[in-house]
Amino acid sequence: MKKQQQYRNWLCAALLVSLPFTGYAAEYQLDDIVVTGVRVHEAPITENNEVPGGQVARTADYGVLGNRDTMTTPFNATTFTDKTITDVQASNITDVIAMDASTNNQTLSGASQAWAIRGFRAQQQDVSFNGLHGIAPRFYTGVEGIDRVEVLKGASALLYGMSPNGSVGGNVNYVPKRAKQGENQNSVKLTYGDGKQFGQQLDYGVRTNDNKWGVHFTGYHTNGSTSFKDEAIKTNSAFLGVDRQGSHSRFYFDAGYVYNNIENPQYRVQFSGITNTKIQNNYIGQHGMLSADHNAKYGLADTYRHVTEKFGVARYEYDFSKHLTGFAALGMRETKMDYVYNDFRYRANGSTEYRLHNNNHINKAISAEVGLKGQFDTGSIKHEVTGVATRLAWKRYMTNETGDWTAMSKLTANTVSDYDHTYGWGAELNDSNLLTGFALTDVMSTKDDKWTFVLGGRYQHIKQNLNKTGKTYKEHAFSPAFAVVHKLNDRTSVYANYMQGLTAGDIVDSNYANDGEV
């Protein structure tokens, strides 16, 4: 049949060519031909919602609103994909999010990752994991187990609830790696850099033939010195992601383990008593201009930070009908840290001094959410209504010891043991915290999705028991939000929104007359 069909097509073509010369007219029906194409001025979206180049995705998890297209959502978010993480050879979260123009890196050392979103300082403790606060590693910022990093710019109380540590400039959300249908995710990656760091990473992902079950595993090890003098980092981590895709339900389970050991972490340099006048008349006149030696160790040797992180979270979604879905999630985390570090201070007379700190820390958290999402129409307006309740409880067992400022005889030779500081392990219950809240939202859109309106609010309650002082902090707030977006075309949208950020107030200490007030 194939040969006959090919012949018929060839014969027809020959007849069409010969017609002008023979003077005959003939009619012949060709087989149907299907032509496909893409309008060149539109940006095609791949199966994984990635825009051309693959480094950024067009969707993001907007907390209570769920996963949505950024072009029809009136909040500013950027989703960095696994390709970005690989292309920039990112080793931690700041390598990724610093690529966003609204975010800048404020990291002090290899042991302290921090950043600012729209000028507001944030920290690792406020990162959410699959939209759930309190689960992501508290003191470890590696991204080897992460598929996407989503950065929301602006206040986010309605979407995610109050951050555990009160960051208000935006939110960073981790999307963990999972097995993908039809993609070969099995790889071994070797890395060398950042001083003399040598790392090995194994990724393995597999799905069943019916695409219902998927398993993804990431194992990672790195060891060696960094670019900072005397600093060395050793990390062992493992991440597991399991999911099941049913006809009416979906189940996800993610777990991780991290051991991170940093020896001689470089820390910040402080200056004391150095004013413009003193610099000109005293210090510079005697010592010349201030200079920083990259190879110097600013502080004591034999400092360290040992961190162990364990976490897991399960999520279940069930479709009661095509218009109603229920969902629930439960996660737990345990963090243990032993940290000995120092402040280093440079004085106007040219002398140097240090102050030693010891922090023993255990942090345990349980985070949960449950909710319903429904869809219906009123006339020409589509509605997507979501109600969600959240609960995050965590306890901090912590002992902090801080020494006095002490003069240093040499900049690079002194060690912790030289100064007879002996610290033992101890972690008393420092505080217990409870964040509860309920959010209700209605996303209204026109049939053609040209206009989208968001209306909602969140009731947030916080309770803190400061065990060492015996004080209790209780407060609640209702945070309304509304927003609108107009999609001009497939590449341009304009939007406006109003939303609040929440952070706990401070309790006045005993040094002031209004001791205990918030």
Coordinates of C-alpha atoms in Angstrom, one line a residue:
M1 CA 0.0 0.0 0.0
K2 CA 2.9 2.4 0.7
K3 CA 4.4 1.9 -2.7
Q4 CA 1.0 2.4 -4.4
Q5 CA 0.3 5.6 -2.4
Q6 CA 3.7 7.0 -3.2
Y7 CA 3.2 6.3 -6.9
R8 CA -0.2 8.0 -7.0
N9 CA 1.3 11.2 -5.4
W10 CA 4.1 11.2 -7.9
L11 CA 1.7 10.6 -10.9
C12 CA -0.5 13.5 -9.8
A13 CA 2.5 15.8 -9.6
A14 CA 3.6 14.8 -13.0
L15 CA 0.2 15.5 -14.5
L16 CA 0.0 18.9 -13.0
V17 CA 3.4 19.8 -14.5
S18 CA 2.4 18.5 -17.9
L19 CA -0.9 20.3 -18.2
P20 CA 0.3 23.6 -19.6
F21 CA 2.0 21.7 -22.4
T22 CA -0.7 19.3 -23.4
G23 CA -3.7 21.7 -23.1
Y24 CA -5.7 19.2 -21.1
A25 CA -7.5 20.1 -17.9
A26 CA -7.8 17.4 -15.1
E27 CA -8.9 17.3 -11.5
Y28 CA -7.3 15.0 -8.9
Q29 CA -7.9 14.9 -5.1
L30 CA -4.7 14.9 -3.0
D31 CA -4.5 13.3 0.4
D32 CA -5.1 15.6 3.4
I33 CA -2.0 17.4 4.6
V34 CA -1.9 18.7 8.2
V35 CA 0.3 21.8 8.7
T36 CA 1.2 23.0 12.2
G37 CA 3.1 26.1 13.3
V38 CA 3.6 28.7 16.0
R39 CA 3.1 32.4 15.6
V40 CA 6.5 33.9 15.9
H41 CA 5.4 36.8 18.2
E42 CA 4.1 34.5 20.9
A43 CA 6.3 32.8 23.5
P44 CA 5.4 29.1 23.4
I45 CA 5.0 27.3 26.8
T46 CA 6.5 23.9 27.2
E47 CA 5.0 21.0 29.0
N48 CA 6.8 22.1 32.2
N49 CA 5.5 25.7 31.8
E50 CA 9.0 26.9 30.9
V51 CA 9.5 29.9 28.7
P52 CA 12.1 29.7 25.8
G53 CA 15.6 29.1 27.2
G54 CA 14.2 26.9 30.0
Q55 CA 15.7 28.9 32.9
V56 CA 12.4 30.5 34.0
A57 CA 8.9 29.0 34.3
R58 CA 5.7 30.9 33.6
T59 CA 3.9 29.4 36.7
A60 CA 4.5 29.7 40.4
D61 CA 2.9 28.5 43.6
Y62 CA 1.1 31.4 45.1
G63 CA 0.3 29.8 48.4
V64 CA -3.4 29.8 49.1
L65 CA -4.1 30.6 45.4
G66 CA -2.2 27.5 44.3
N67 CA -0.1 27.1 41.1
R68 CA -1.0 29.8 38.6
D69 CA 0.2 31.4 35.4
T70 CA 2.2 34.5 36.3
M71 CA 0.6 36.4 33.4
T72 CA -2.9 36.2 34.9
T73 CA -1.9 36.6 38.6
P74 CA -1.6 40.1 40.0
F75 CA 1.5 39.4 42.1
N76 CA 5.1 39.6 41.1
A77 CA 6.9 36.2 41.2
T78 CA 9.8 34.7 39.4
T79 CA 10.3 30.9 39.1
F80 CA 13.9 29.7 38.5
T81 CA 14.1 26.2 37.1
D82 CA 16.6 23.4 37.6
K83 CA 18.3 24.5 34.4
T84 CA 19.1 27.8 36.0
I85 CA 20.5 26.1 39.1
T86 CA 22.7 23.9 36.8
D87 CA 23.7 26.7 34.4
V88 CA 24.9 29.1 37.1
Q89 CA 26.5 26.1 39.0
A90 CA 24.6 27.2 42.1
S91 CA 25.7 25.7 45.4
N92 CA 23.2 27.6 47.7
I93 CA 20.0 29.5 47.5
T94 CA 21.7 33.0 47.2
D95 CA 23.4 32.0 44.0
V96 CA 20.0 31.6 42.5
I97 CA 17.8 34.3 43.9
A98 CA 20.4 37.0 43.6
M99 CA 19.7 36.8 39.8
D100 CA 16.4 38.5 40.6
A101 CA 16.6 42.3 40.3
S102 CA 14.5 42.8 43.5
T103 CA 16.8 40.6 45.6
N104 CA 20.3 41.2 46.8
N105 CA 22.7 39.0 48.7
Q106 CA 23.5 40.0 52.3
T107 CA 25.4 36.9 53.3
L108 CA 28.0 37.4 56.1
S109 CA 29.9 34.1 55.7
G110 CA 29.6 30.5 54.6
A111 CA 27.7 29.8 57.8
S112 CA 25.2 32.6 57.5
Q113 CA 23.0 33.0 54.3
A114 CA 20.8 36.1 54.2
W115 CA 19.2 38.3 51.5
A116 CA 16.9 41.2 51.1
I117 CA 13.8 41.4 49.0
R118 CA 12.8 44.9 47.9
G119 CA 15.1 46.2 50.7
F120 CA 13.6 44.1 53.5
R121 CA 16.0 41.7 55.1
A122 CA 15.0 38.0 54.9
Q123 CA 16.6 34.8 56.0
Q124 CA 16.7 31.0 55.5
Q125 CA 14.3 30.4 58.4
D126 CA 11.5 31.9 56.5
V127 CA 11.8 29.8 53.3
S128 CA 8.7 27.8 52.6
F129 CA 8.8 24.2 51.3
N130 CA 6.1 23.4 48.7
G131 CA 4.1 26.4 50.1
L132 CA 4.4 25.2 53.7
H133 CA 6.3 27.3 56.3
G134 CA 8.6 25.7 59.0
I135 CA 9.7 22.6 57.0
A136 CA 12.7 23.7 54.9
P137 CA 16.1 23.2 56.5
R138 CA 16.7 26.0 59.0
F139 CA 20.5 26.6 58.7
Y140 CA 21.3 24.8 55.4
T141 CA 20.9 26.5 52.1
G142 CA 22.1 24.0 49.5
V143 CA 19.9 23.5 46.5
E144 CA 20.9 20.0 45.3
G145 CA 17.5 18.5 46.2
I146 CA 15.5 21.4 44.7
D147 CA 13.9 21.5 41.2
R148 CA 12.6 25.1 41.3
V149 CA 13.1 28.2 43.4
E150 CA 10.2 30.6 43.4
V151 CA 10.7 34.2 44.5
L152 CA 7.6 36.3 45.4
K153 CA 8.3 40.0 45.7
G154 CA 6.1 42.1 48.1
A155 CA 4.1 41.4 51.2
S156 CA 2.6 37.9 51.3
A157 CA 0.5 37.6 54.5
L158 CA -2.6 36.5 52.5
L159 CA -0.8 34.0 50.3
Y160 CA 1.5 32.2 52.8
G161 CA 0.6 33.5 56.2
M162 CA 3.0 35.2 58.6
S163 CA 6.6 34.1 58.2
P164 CA 8.0 32.3 61.3
N165 CA 10.7 35.0 61.7
G166 CA 8.6 37.8 60.4
S167 CA 10.2 38.5 57.0
V168 CA 7.9 41.0 55.2
G169 CA 9.6 41.9 51.9
G170 CA 8.5 38.7 50.0
N171 CA 8.7 34.9 50.1
V172 CA 11.0 32.2 48.8
N173 CA 9.5 28.8 48.1
Y174 CA 11.3 25.5 47.4
V175 CA 9.8 23.1 44.9
P176 CA 11.5 19.7 45.5
K177 CA 12.7 17.3 42.7
R178 CA 10.4 14.6 41.6
A179 CA 10.4 12.0 38.8
K180 CA 9.2 13.3 35.5
Q181 CA 7.5 11.2 32.8
G182 CA 9.6 10.6 29.7
E183 CA 12.7 12.4 31.0
N184 CA 16.0 10.8 31.8
Q185 CA 16.9 12.2 35.2
N186 CA 19.6 9.7 36.1
S187 CA 22.9 11.4 36.4
V188 CA 26.2 11.6 38.3
K189 CA 27.7 15.1 38.7
L190 CA 31.2 15.9 39.8
T191 CA 32.2 19.4 40.9
Y192 CA 35.4 21.2 41.8
G193 CA 35.7 24.8 42.8
D194 CA 35.2 27.5 45.5
G195 CA 38.7 27.0 46.8
K196 CA 39.3 23.2 46.8
Q197 CA 35.8 21.9 47.2
F198 CA 35.2 18.5 45.6
G199 CA 31.6 17.3 45.3
Q200 CA 29.7 14.3 44.0
Q201 CA 26.0 14.2 43.3
L202 CA 23.7 11.3 42.3
D203 CA 20.2 11.9 40.9
Y204 CA 17.9 9.0 40.1
G205 CA 14.3 9.3 39.0
V206 CA 11.9 6.7 37.7
R207 CA 8.1 6.5 36.9
T208 CA 5.9 3.5 36.4
N209 CA 4.7 2.8 32.8
D210 CA 1.2 4.0 33.7
N211 CA 2.7 7.2 35.1
K212 CA 0.9 6.8 38.4
W213 CA 3.9 6.3 40.7
G214 CA 7.2 8.2 40.7
V215 CA 10.3 8.1 42.8
H216 CA 13.2 10.5 42.8
F217 CA 16.4 10.3 44.9
T218 CA 19.3 12.8 45.3
G219 CA 22.5 12.0 47.2
Y220 CA 25.2 14.6 47.7
H221 CA 28.6 14.8 49.2
T222 CA 31.2 17.6 49.3
N223 CA 34.3 18.2 51.2
G224 CA 37.3 20.5 51.2
S225 CA 38.6 24.1 51.8
T226 CA 36.8 27.2 50.5
S227 CA 38.2 30.4 49.1
F228 CA 38.3 31.9 52.6
K229 CA 41.5 31.3 54.6
D230 CA 41.4 28.2 56.8
E231 CA 37.6 27.7 56.1
A232 CA 36.5 24.2 55.2
I233 CA 33.1 22.7 54.5
K234 CA 31.9 19.1 54.6
T235 CA 28.3 18.2 53.6
N236 CA 26.4 14.9 53.3
S237 CA 22.7 15.1 52.2
A238 CA 20.0 12.9 50.9
F239 CA 16.5 13.8 49.5
L240 CA 13.7 11.5 48.5
G241 CA 10.5 12.5 46.6
V242 CA 7.6 10.1 46.0
D243 CA 4.3 10.9 44.3
R244 CA 1.2 9.1 43.0
Q245 CA -1.0 10.6 40.4
G246 CA -4.5 9.0 40.4
S247 CA -7.6 9.8 38.4
H248 CA -9.2 11.7 41.3
S249 CA -6.4 12.1 43.8
R250 CA -2.7 13.0 44.1
F251 CA -0.3 12.1 46.9
Y252 CA 3.2 13.6 47.5
F253 CA 5.8 12.7 50.0
D254 CA 9.2 14.5 50.4
A255 CA 11.9 13.9 53.0
G256 CA 15.5 15.1 53.5
Y257 CA 18.6 14.6 55.7
V258 CA 21.5 17.0 55.9
Y259 CA 24.8 17.0 57.8
N260 CA 26.7 20.2 57.3
N261 CA 30.1 20.9 59.0
I262 CA 31.9 24.2 58.6
E263 CA 35.4 24.6 60.2
N264 CA 36.7 28.1 60.8
P265 CA 33.8 29.9 59.2
Q266 CA 34.7 33.5 58.2
Y267 CA 32.6 36.0 60.0
R268 CA 32.0 39.7 59.9
V269 CA 34.5 42.5 60.6
Q270 CA 33.3 45.4 62.8
F271 CA 34.9 48.8 63.3
S272 CA 34.9 50.8 66.6
G273 CA 35.6 54.4 67.2
I274 CA 36.6 55.1 63.6
T275 CA 35.0 58.4 62.5
N276 CA 36.0 60.5 59.5
T277 CA 38.0 62.8 61.8
K278 CA 39.8 60.0 63.6
I279 CA 40.6 58.3 60.3
Q280 CA 42.1 61.5 58.9
N281 CA 44.0 62.7 62.0
N282 CA 44.8 59.5 63.9
Y283 CA 44.7 56.3 62.0
I284 CA 45.5 57.1 58.4
G285 CA 48.2 59.4 59.6
Q286 CA 49.9 56.6 61.4
H287 CA 49.0 53.5 59.5
G288 CA 47.9 54.6 56.0
M289 CA 44.7 53.7 54.2
L290 CA 42.6 50.8 55.5
S291 CA 43.0 47.7 53.4
A292 CA 41.5 44.2 53.5
D293 CA 43.6 41.1 53.0
H294 CA 41.5 38.4 51.3
N295 CA 43.9 35.7 52.7
A296 CA 43.6 36.9 56.3
K297 CA 41.6 35.1 58.9
Y298 CA 39.6 37.8 60.8
G299 CA 39.3 36.2 64.2
L300 CA 40.1 32.9 66.0
A301 CA 41.0 29.6 64.5
D302 CA 39.2 26.4 65.6
T303 CA 35.8 27.9 65.4
Y304 CA 33.1 25.7 63.8
R305 CA 29.4 25.1 63.0
H306 CA 27.9 21.6 63.0
V307 CA 24.3 21.3 61.7
T308 CA 22.0 18.3 61.3
E309 CA 18.7 18.8 59.5
K310 CA 15.9 16.2 59.2
F311 CA 12.5 17.0 57.6
G312 CA 9.6 15.4 55.9
V313 CA 6.2 16.5 54.5
A314 CA 3.2 14.7 53.0
R315 CA 0.5 16.3 50.9
Y316 CA -2.8 14.8 49.6
E317 CA -5.3 16.2 47.2
Y318 CA -8.7 14.7 46.3
D319 CA -11.2 15.8 43.6
F320 CA -14.7 15.4 45.0
S321 CA -15.9 16.6 41.6
K322 CA -14.5 18.5 38.7
H323 CA -15.5 21.7 40.6
L324 CA -14.5 20.8 44.1
T325 CA -11.0 19.7 45.5
G326 CA -9.9 19.1 49.0
F327 CA -6.3 19.2 50.2
A328 CA -4.2 18.6 53.3
A329 CA -0.5 18.7 54.2
L330 CA 1.5 17.7 57.3
G331 CA 5.2 18.2 57.8
M332 CA 7.8 18.0 60.5
R333 CA 11.4 19.1 61.0
E334 CA 14.2 18.7 63.5
T335 CA 17.3 20.9 63.5
K336 CA 20.4 20.6 65.7
M337 CA 23.3 23.0 65.7
D338 CA 26.5 23.5 67.7
Y339 CA 28.1 26.8 66.8
V340 CA 31.3 28.4 68.1
Y341 CA 32.1 31.7 66.3
N342 CA 33.6 35.1 67.0
D343 CA 33.1 38.8 66.3
F344 CA 36.2 40.6 65.1
R345 CA 36.6 44.3 65.8
Y346 CA 39.1 46.8 64.4
R347 CA 39.7 49.9 66.6
A348 CA 40.7 53.4 65.6
N349 CA 44.1 53.1 67.2
G350 CA 45.0 50.1 65.0
S351 CA 44.4 47.4 67.7
T352 CA 42.2 44.4 67.1
E353 CA 40.0 42.4 69.5
Y354 CA 37.6 39.5 69.4
R355 CA 34.4 38.4 71.2
L356 CA 33.6 34.7 71.3
H357 CA 30.1 33.2 71.0
N358 CA 28.8 29.7 71.6
N359 CA 25.3 28.7 70.4
N360 CA 23.7 25.3 71.1
H361 CA 20.4 25.1 69.3
I362 CA 17.7 22.5 68.8
N363 CA 14.6 23.5 66.8
K364 CA 11.5 21.3 66.3
A365 CA 8.6 22.2 64.1
I366 CA 5.2 20.7 63.0
S367 CA 3.4 22.4 60.2
A368 CA 0.0 21.6 58.8
E369 CA -2.7 23.0 56.4
V370 CA -6.1 21.8 55.3
G371 CA -8.5 23.4 52.8
L372 CA -11.1 23.3 50.0
K373 CA -11.0 24.8 46.5
G374 CA -14.2 25.2 44.5
Q375 CA -15.1 26.6 41.1
F376 CA -18.4 28.0 39.8
D377 CA -19.7 30.7 37.4
T378 CA -22.0 33.6 38.0
G379 CA -23.1 34.9 34.6
S380 CA -20.0 35.7 32.5
I381 CA -17.6 35.6 35.6
K382 CA -15.7 32.5 36.6
H383 CA -15.0 32.1 40.4
E384 CA -12.3 30.1 42.1
V385 CA -12.9 30.2 45.9
T386 CA -10.4 28.8 48.3
G387 CA -10.6 28.4 52.1
V388 CA -7.5 27.2 54.0
A389 CA -6.6 26.8 57.7
T390 CA -2.9 26.6 58.7
R391 CA -1.1 25.8 61.9
L392 CA 2.7 26.0 62.6
A393 CA 4.1 25.1 66.0
W394 CA 7.8 25.2 66.8
K395 CA 10.0 25.1 69.9
R396 CA 13.6 26.4 70.3
Y397 CA 15.9 24.8 72.8
M398 CA 18.9 27.1 73.0
T399 CA 21.8 28.1 75.0
N400 CA 23.8 31.2 74.1
E401 CA 27.1 32.2 75.7
T402 CA 28.9 35.4 74.8
G403 CA 32.4 36.4 76.1
D404 CA 33.8 39.8 76.6
W405 CA 35.8 41.8 74.1
T406 CA 39.5 40.7 74.4
A407 CA 42.6 42.1 72.8
M408 CA 44.3 39.8 70.2
S409 CA 48.0 39.5 70.2
K410 CA 48.2 38.1 66.7
L411 CA 45.6 38.1 63.9
T412 CA 46.1 34.7 62.5
A413 CA 47.7 32.5 65.1
N414 CA 45.2 32.6 68.0
T415 CA 42.8 29.7 68.5
V416 CA 39.8 29.2 70.7
S417 CA 41.7 27.0 73.1
D418 CA 44.4 29.7 73.6
Y419 CA 41.9 31.8 75.5
D420 CA 40.7 29.1 77.9
H421 CA 37.1 29.2 76.8
T422 CA 35.5 25.8 77.5
Y423 CA 32.0 25.4 76.2
G424 CA 29.9 22.3 76.9
W425 CA 26.7 21.2 75.2
G426 CA 23.4 22.5 76.6
A427 CA 20.1 23.5 75.1
E428 CA 17.3 24.6 77.5
L429 CA 13.8 25.3 76.2
N430 CA 14.1 29.0 75.2
D431 CA 10.6 29.6 73.7
S432 CA 7.6 27.9 72.1
N433 CA 5.6 29.5 69.3
L434 CA 2.3 28.9 67.7
L435 CA 1.0 30.4 64.4
T436 CA -2.6 29.7 63.4
G437 CA -4.6 31.3 60.7
F438 CA -7.5 31.0 58.3
A439 CA -7.6 32.5 54.8
L440 CA -10.5 32.9 52.3
T441 CA -10.0 34.0 48.7
D442 CA -12.1 34.5 45.6
V443 CA -10.3 34.7 42.2
M444 CA -12.7 36.1 39.7
S445 CA -11.9 36.1 36.0
T446 CA -13.7 36.8 32.7
K447 CA -14.4 34.0 30.2
D448 CA -11.4 35.0 28.0
D449 CA -9.1 35.5 31.0
K450 CA -8.3 39.0 30.0
W451 CA -9.4 40.3 33.4
T452 CA -8.7 38.7 36.8
F453 CA -9.7 40.0 40.2
V454 CA -8.5 38.7 43.6
L455 CA -10.4 39.4 46.8
G456 CA -9.5 37.8 50.1
G457 CA -8.3 38.1 53.7
R458 CA -6.4 36.1 56.3
Y459 CA -7.0 36.0 60.1
Q460 CA -3.6 35.4 61.8
H461 CA -3.0 34.6 65.5
I462 CA 0.4 34.3 67.1
K463 CA 1.3 33.1 70.6
Q464 CA 4.9 33.0 72.0
N465 CA 5.9 31.7 75.4
L466 CA 9.3 33.1 76.4
N467 CA 10.3 30.4 78.8
K468 CA 13.5 31.9 80.1
T469 CA 11.7 35.2 81.1
G470 CA 8.3 33.8 81.9
K471 CA 6.6 36.2 79.5
T472 CA 3.9 35.5 77.0
Y473 CA 3.1 37.3 73.8
K474 CA -0.3 37.0 72.2
E475 CA -1.7 38.9 69.3
H476 CA -4.0 38.6 66.3
A477 CA -4.7 40.5 63.1
F478 CA -6.9 40.4 60.1
S479 CA -5.1 41.2 56.8
P480 CA -7.3 42.0 53.8
A481 CA -6.0 41.9 50.2
F482 CA -7.3 42.8 46.8
A483 CA -5.8 42.9 43.3
V484 CA -6.6 43.2 39.6
V485 CA -4.7 42.2 36.5
H486 CA -5.5 42.9 32.8
K487 CA -3.9 40.7 30.2
L488 CA -3.1 42.9 27.2
N489 CA -1.8 40.0 25.1
D490 CA 0.2 36.8 25.6
R491 CA 3.3 38.7 26.5
T492 CA 2.1 41.7 28.5
S493 CA -0.1 42.2 31.6
V494 CA -0.7 45.2 33.9
Y495 CA -1.7 44.7 37.5
A496 CA -2.2 46.4 40.8
N497 CA -2.5 44.9 44.3
Y498 CA -2.8 45.7 48.0
M499 CA -1.5 43.2 50.6
Q500 CA 0.0 43.4 54.1
G501 CA 3.0 41.8 55.8
L502 CA 2.9 40.7 59.4
T503 CA 5.7 40.4 62.0
A504 CA 5.5 39.9 65.7
G505 CA 6.0 43.0 68.0
D506 CA 8.8 43.3 70.5
I507 CA 8.4 42.8 74.2
V508 CA 10.1 45.5 76.2
D509 CA 12.8 44.1 78.6
S510 CA 13.5 44.8 82.2
N511 CA 15.9 47.7 81.4
Y512 CA 12.9 50.0 80.8
A513 CA 10.0 51.3 82.8
N514 CA 7.3 49.7 80.7
D515 CA 8.9 46.2 81.1
G516 CA 6.8 43.5 79.5
E517 CA 4.7 45.7 77.2
V518 CA 4.4 44.8 73.5

